Amino acid sequence: KAGVTQTPRYLIKTRGQQVTLSCSPISGHRSVSWYQQTPGQGLQFLFEYFSETQRNKGNFPGRFSGRQFSNSRSEMNVSTLELGDSALYLCASRQSTDTQYFGPGTRLTVL
Amino acid sequence: AQTVTQSQPEMSVQEAETVTLSCTYDTSESDYYLFWYKQPPSRQMILVIRQEAYKQQNATENRFSVNFQKAAKSFSLKISDSQLGDAAMYFCACLLYNFNKFYFGSGTKLNVKP
């Protein structure tokens, strides 16, 4: 099976812009989670989607949103970008209750 | 609150030696899984080893093994015969089965010296 894929791999934006990141899970996996990884804060959980519904949510402002499509692909959107949003954004997929498998991440740089 | 603690921000080991990475967790739940993930520099995070809390036997995967002490809520990772390719950030994680929530530790950076 193909692994978790994320696009784009690298992204440069300026403050105030918005960005959309995409994640395609492993075939058959219905759960997709998003994480923000920074050197100072480590791995921070953003949200999880399961069967097109948000199942869990972390402590991030409303500028961070997501959705999941019927084919389990997921998108994450960040509006009104801030310098502090620069990070590696990781997507992970899994079957209903089991191991998470991570994608390679999208490196977002906000200038 | 559920927490996962990795008290060693960074460790070093000589090639071919053995190293143990520590992890403690705090949960009142009885159904959970524990994981160790490895993230090499600028590379993808991959699963190293997985342990179901209801299993007493410690999980092993080739050179990687865990010491699962349920009463002490400790889940350490032992890497035997360390190789240069083992150099990475290692994250300990706990999945609470009934809440479908993962909790990650802050990570331990492992350096392997030739």
Tab-separated table of C-alpha atoms in Angstrom:
chain	number	residue	atom	x	y	z
A	1	LYS	CA	0.000	0.000	0.000
A	2	ALA	CA	1.107	3.540	-0.636
A	3	GLY	CA	1.923	5.550	2.458
A	4	VAL	CA	0.484	8.819	3.648
A	5	THR	CA	1.161	11.604	1.181
A	6	GLN	CA	1.141	15.322	1.807
A	7	THR	CA	1.190	18.202	-0.624
A	8	PRO	CA	2.843	20.519	-1.045
A	9	ARG	CA	6.080	19.534	0.691
A	10	TYR	CA	7.300	23.099	1.036
A	11	LEU	CA	5.442	26.365	1.141
A	12	ILE	CA	6.446	29.990	1.633
A	13	LYS	CA	3.778	32.550	2.481
A	14	THR	CA	3.640	36.055	3.870
A	15	ARG	CA	1.850	37.267	6.959
A	16	GLY	CA	-1.860	37.723	6.487
A	17	GLN	CA	-2.186	35.221	3.685
A	18	GLN	CA	-4.013	31.926	3.972
A	19	VAL	CA	-2.823	28.459	3.107
A	20	THR	CA	-4.335	25.048	2.403
A	21	LEU	CA	-2.451	21.830	2.988
A	22	SER	CA	-3.543	18.455	1.687
A	23	CYS	CA	-3.198	14.933	3.029
A	24	SER	CA	-4.040	11.611	1.407
A	25	PRO	CA	-4.221	8.765	3.918
A	26	ILE	CA	-3.252	5.156	3.465
A	27	SER	CA	-5.943	3.305	1.555
A	28	GLY	CA	-8.606	2.026	3.930
A	29	HIS	CA	-7.702	4.407	6.736
A	30	ARG	CA	-10.643	6.539	7.763
A	31	SER	CA	-8.962	8.635	10.419
A	32	VAL	CA	-6.712	11.572	9.614
A	33	SER	CA	-4.974	13.672	12.249
A	34	TRP	CA	-2.977	16.855	11.881
A	35	TYR	CA	-0.049	17.987	14.008
A	36	GLN	CA	2.093	21.083	14.163
A	37	GLN	CA	5.751	20.454	14.902
A	38	THR	CA	8.099	23.228	15.959
A	39	PRO	CA	11.515	23.052	17.655
A	40	GLY	CA	10.274	24.884	20.724
A	41	GLN	CA	6.826	23.317	21.205
A	42	GLY	CA	7.386	19.814	19.927
A	43	LEU	CA	4.435	17.958	18.432
A	44	GLN	CA	1.128	19.725	18.958
A	45	PHE	CA	-2.176	18.079	18.055
A	46	LEU	CA	-4.436	20.161	15.823
A	47	PHE	CA	-7.446	17.975	15.042
A	48	GLU	CA	-8.601	14.575	13.919
A	49	TYR	CA	-11.193	13.690	11.322
A	50	PHE	CA	-12.986	10.383	11.034
A	51	SER	CA	-15.553	9.654	8.331
A	52	GLU	CA	-15.767	13.346	7.391
A	53	THR	CA	-16.477	14.447	10.982
A	54	GLN	CA	-14.115	16.194	13.350
A	55	ARG	CA	-13.652	13.752	16.205
A	56	ASN	CA	-11.057	15.535	18.309
A	57	LYS	CA	-9.635	19.020	18.464
A	58	GLY	CA	-6.532	20.507	20.027
A	59	ASN	CA	-6.036	23.959	21.522
A	60	PHE	CA	-5.452	26.042	18.435
A	61	PRO	CA	-7.217	29.273	17.432
A	62	GLY	CA	-10.069	29.265	14.963
A	63	ARG	CA	-7.691	30.342	12.191
A	64	PHE	CA	-6.819	26.669	11.933
A	65	SER	CA	-9.512	24.577	10.332
A	66	GLY	CA	-9.815	21.350	8.474
A	67	ARG	CA	-12.105	19.052	6.638
A	68	GLN	CA	-12.247	15.540	5.327
A	69	PHE	CA	-13.752	14.326	2.105
A	70	SER	CA	-15.687	11.170	1.374
A	71	ASN	CA	-12.530	9.483	0.052
A	72	SER	CA	-10.851	10.216	3.427
A	73	ARG	CA	-8.502	12.803	1.961
A	74	SER	CA	-8.146	15.761	4.277
A	75	GLU	CA	-7.263	19.394	3.972
A	76	MET	CA	-6.069	21.817	6.585
A	77	ASN	CA	-6.489	25.551	6.224
A	78	VAL	CA	-4.756	28.338	8.092
A	79	SER	CA	-6.103	31.835	7.585
A	80	THR	CA	-4.436	35.164	8.382
A	81	LEU	CA	-0.997	33.618	8.722
A	82	GLU	CA	1.308	34.755	11.500
A	83	LEU	CA	5.070	34.390	11.790
A	84	GLY	CA	4.529	31.856	14.573
A	85	ASP	CA	2.687	29.551	12.216
A	86	SER	CA	5.983	28.616	10.590
A	87	ALA	CA	6.314	24.920	11.295
A	88	LEU	CA	6.307	21.418	9.936
A	89	TYR	CA	2.725	20.237	9.581
A	90	LEU	CA	2.328	16.507	9.850
A	91	CYS	CA	-0.595	14.411	8.811
A	92	ALA	CA	-1.163	10.917	10.156
A	93	SER	CA	-3.706	8.291	9.240
A	94	ARG	CA	-4.945	5.132	10.914
A	95	GLN	CA	-7.754	2.649	10.964
A	96	SER	CA	-10.427	3.164	13.603
A	97	THR	CA	-8.338	2.447	16.684
A	98	ASP	CA	-4.762	1.603	15.937
A	99	THR	CA	-1.310	2.845	15.061
A	100	GLN	CA	-0.895	6.195	13.392
A	101	TYR	CA	1.215	6.355	10.227
A	102	PHE	CA	2.731	9.693	9.391
A	103	GLY	CA	3.248	11.500	6.131
A	104	PRO	CA	6.452	13.368	5.249
A	105	GLY	CA	5.012	16.698	6.308
A	106	THR	CA	4.594	20.128	4.777
A	107	ARG	CA	7.210	22.686	5.754
A	108	LEU	CA	5.462	26.065	5.997
A	109	THR	CA	7.508	29.234	6.230
A	110	VAL	CA	5.742	32.507	6.946
A	111	LEU	CA	7.676	35.673	6.092
B	1	ALA	CA	-4.744	15.301	32.659
B	2	GLN	CA	-3.040	12.800	30.433
B	3	THR	CA	0.654	13.393	29.946
B	4	VAL	CA	3.637	11.685	28.411
B	5	THR	CA	7.049	12.676	29.726
B	6	GLN	CA	10.432	12.095	28.185
B	7	SER	CA	12.937	13.397	30.685
B	8	GLN	CA	16.004	13.090	28.447
B	9	PRO	CA	16.057	15.831	25.809
B	10	GLU	CA	19.241	14.448	24.282
B	11	MET	CA	21.366	11.333	24.591
B	12	SER	CA	24.471	9.918	22.974
B	13	VAL	CA	25.580	6.363	22.399
B	14	GLN	CA	28.622	4.777	20.852
B	15	GLU	CA	28.058	2.691	17.747
B	16	ALA	CA	27.413	-0.986	18.621
B	17	GLU	CA	26.549	-0.096	22.233
B	18	THR	CA	23.154	-0.271	23.941
B	19	VAL	CA	21.089	2.733	24.955
B	20	THR	CA	17.811	3.114	26.844
B	21	LEU	CA	15.393	5.987	26.301
B	22	SER	CA	12.970	6.751	29.115
B	23	CYS	CA	9.289	7.532	28.950
B	24	THR	CA	6.665	7.850	31.651
B	25	TYR	CA	2.978	8.451	31.165
B	26	ASP	CA	0.095	9.416	33.342
B	27	THR	CA	-3.432	8.167	32.716
B	28	SER	CA	-6.267	6.795	34.760
B	29	GLU	CA	-7.583	4.853	31.772
B	30	SER	CA	-7.123	1.108	31.586
B	31	ASP	CA	-7.328	0.700	27.807
B	32	TYR	CA	-4.412	2.252	26.025
B	33	TYR	CA	-1.568	1.588	23.621
B	34	LEU	CA	1.981	2.827	23.810
B	35	PHE	CA	4.277	3.619	20.923
B	36	TRP	CA	7.769	4.704	20.107
B	37	TYR	CA	8.239	6.698	16.916
B	38	LYS	CA	11.504	7.642	15.244
B	39	GLN	CA	12.028	10.821	13.231
B	40	PRO	CA	15.415	10.961	11.461
B	41	PRO	CA	16.711	14.426	10.531
B	42	SER	CA	14.561	15.912	7.765
B	43	ARG	CA	12.867	12.597	7.246
B	44	GLN	CA	9.518	11.001	7.884
B	45	MET	CA	8.334	9.874	11.307
B	46	ILE	CA	8.086	6.099	11.429
B	47	LEU	CA	6.799	3.600	13.946
B	48	VAL	CA	9.479	1.763	15.897
B	49	ILE	CA	7.476	-0.379	18.269
B	50	ARG	CA	3.981	-0.755	19.707
B	51	GLN	CA	2.714	-2.171	23.011
B	52	GLU	CA	-0.827	-2.938	24.110
B	53	ALA	CA	-1.311	-2.110	27.779
B	54	TYR	CA	-3.208	-5.341	28.458
B	55	LYS	CA	-0.231	-7.431	27.333
B	56	GLN	CA	2.336	-8.176	30.010
B	57	GLN	CA	4.968	-9.373	27.582
B	58	ASN	CA	7.335	-6.666	26.419
B	59	ALA	CA	7.268	-5.946	22.699
B	60	THR	CA	10.412	-6.483	20.629
B	61	GLU	CA	11.299	-5.607	17.052
B	62	ASN	CA	14.757	-6.812	16.062
B	63	ARG	CA	17.242	-4.565	17.918
B	64	PHE	CA	14.472	-2.566	19.574
B	65	SER	CA	12.710	-3.673	22.728
B	66	VAL	CA	10.666	-2.046	25.442
B	67	ASN	CA	10.539	-2.358	29.187
B	68	PHE	CA	6.875	-1.850	30.028
B	69	GLN	CA	6.230	-1.338	33.731
B	70	LYS	CA	2.484	-0.816	33.961
B	71	ALA	CA	2.290	-0.114	37.682
B	72	ALA	CA	5.047	2.457	37.440
B	73	LYS	CA	3.599	3.821	34.188
B	74	SER	CA	6.960	3.531	32.553
B	75	PHE	CA	7.680	2.589	28.943
B	76	SER	CA	11.371	2.714	28.068
B	77	LEU	CA	12.938	1.850	24.733
B	78	LYS	CA	16.136	-0.148	24.521
B	79	ILE	CA	18.203	-0.046	21.358
B	80	SER	CA	20.825	-2.765	21.126
B	81	ASP	CA	23.852	-2.748	18.834
B	82	SER	CA	23.263	0.926	17.978
B	83	GLN	CA	23.864	1.904	14.382
B	84	LEU	CA	24.544	5.269	12.779
B	85	GLY	CA	21.120	5.089	11.166
B	86	ASP	CA	19.507	5.061	14.612
B	87	ALA	CA	20.386	8.729	15.061
B	88	ALA	CA	17.055	10.526	15.227
B	89	MET	CA	14.440	12.123	17.436
B	90	TYR	CA	12.483	9.503	19.309
B	91	PHE	CA	8.958	10.208	20.462
B	92	CYS	CA	7.005	8.228	22.991
B	93	ALA	CA	3.223	8.267	22.542
B	94	CYS	CA	0.124	6.980	24.280
B	95	LEU	CA	-3.214	6.287	22.608
B	96	LEU	CA	-6.226	6.303	24.896
B	97	TYR	CA	-8.497	3.710	23.351
B	98	ASN	CA	-11.835	5.044	24.595
B	99	PHE	CA	-11.088	8.633	23.642
B	100	ASN	CA	-9.218	7.982	20.396
B	101	LYS	CA	-6.637	10.516	21.479
B	102	PHE	CA	-2.888	10.369	21.085
B	103	TYR	CA	-0.524	12.059	23.512
B	104	PHE	CA	3.093	12.594	22.565
B	105	GLY	CA	6.163	13.227	24.646
B	106	SER	CA	8.533	16.078	23.856
B	107	GLY	CA	11.065	13.772	22.241
B	108	THR	CA	14.618	12.578	22.870
B	109	LYS	CA	17.342	13.354	20.375
B	110	LEU	CA	19.647	10.369	20.023
B	111	ASN	CA	23.156	10.871	18.712
B	112	VAL	CA	25.181	7.864	17.611
B	113	LYS	CA	28.950	8.242	17.661
B	114	PRO	CA	31.099	6.205	15.254
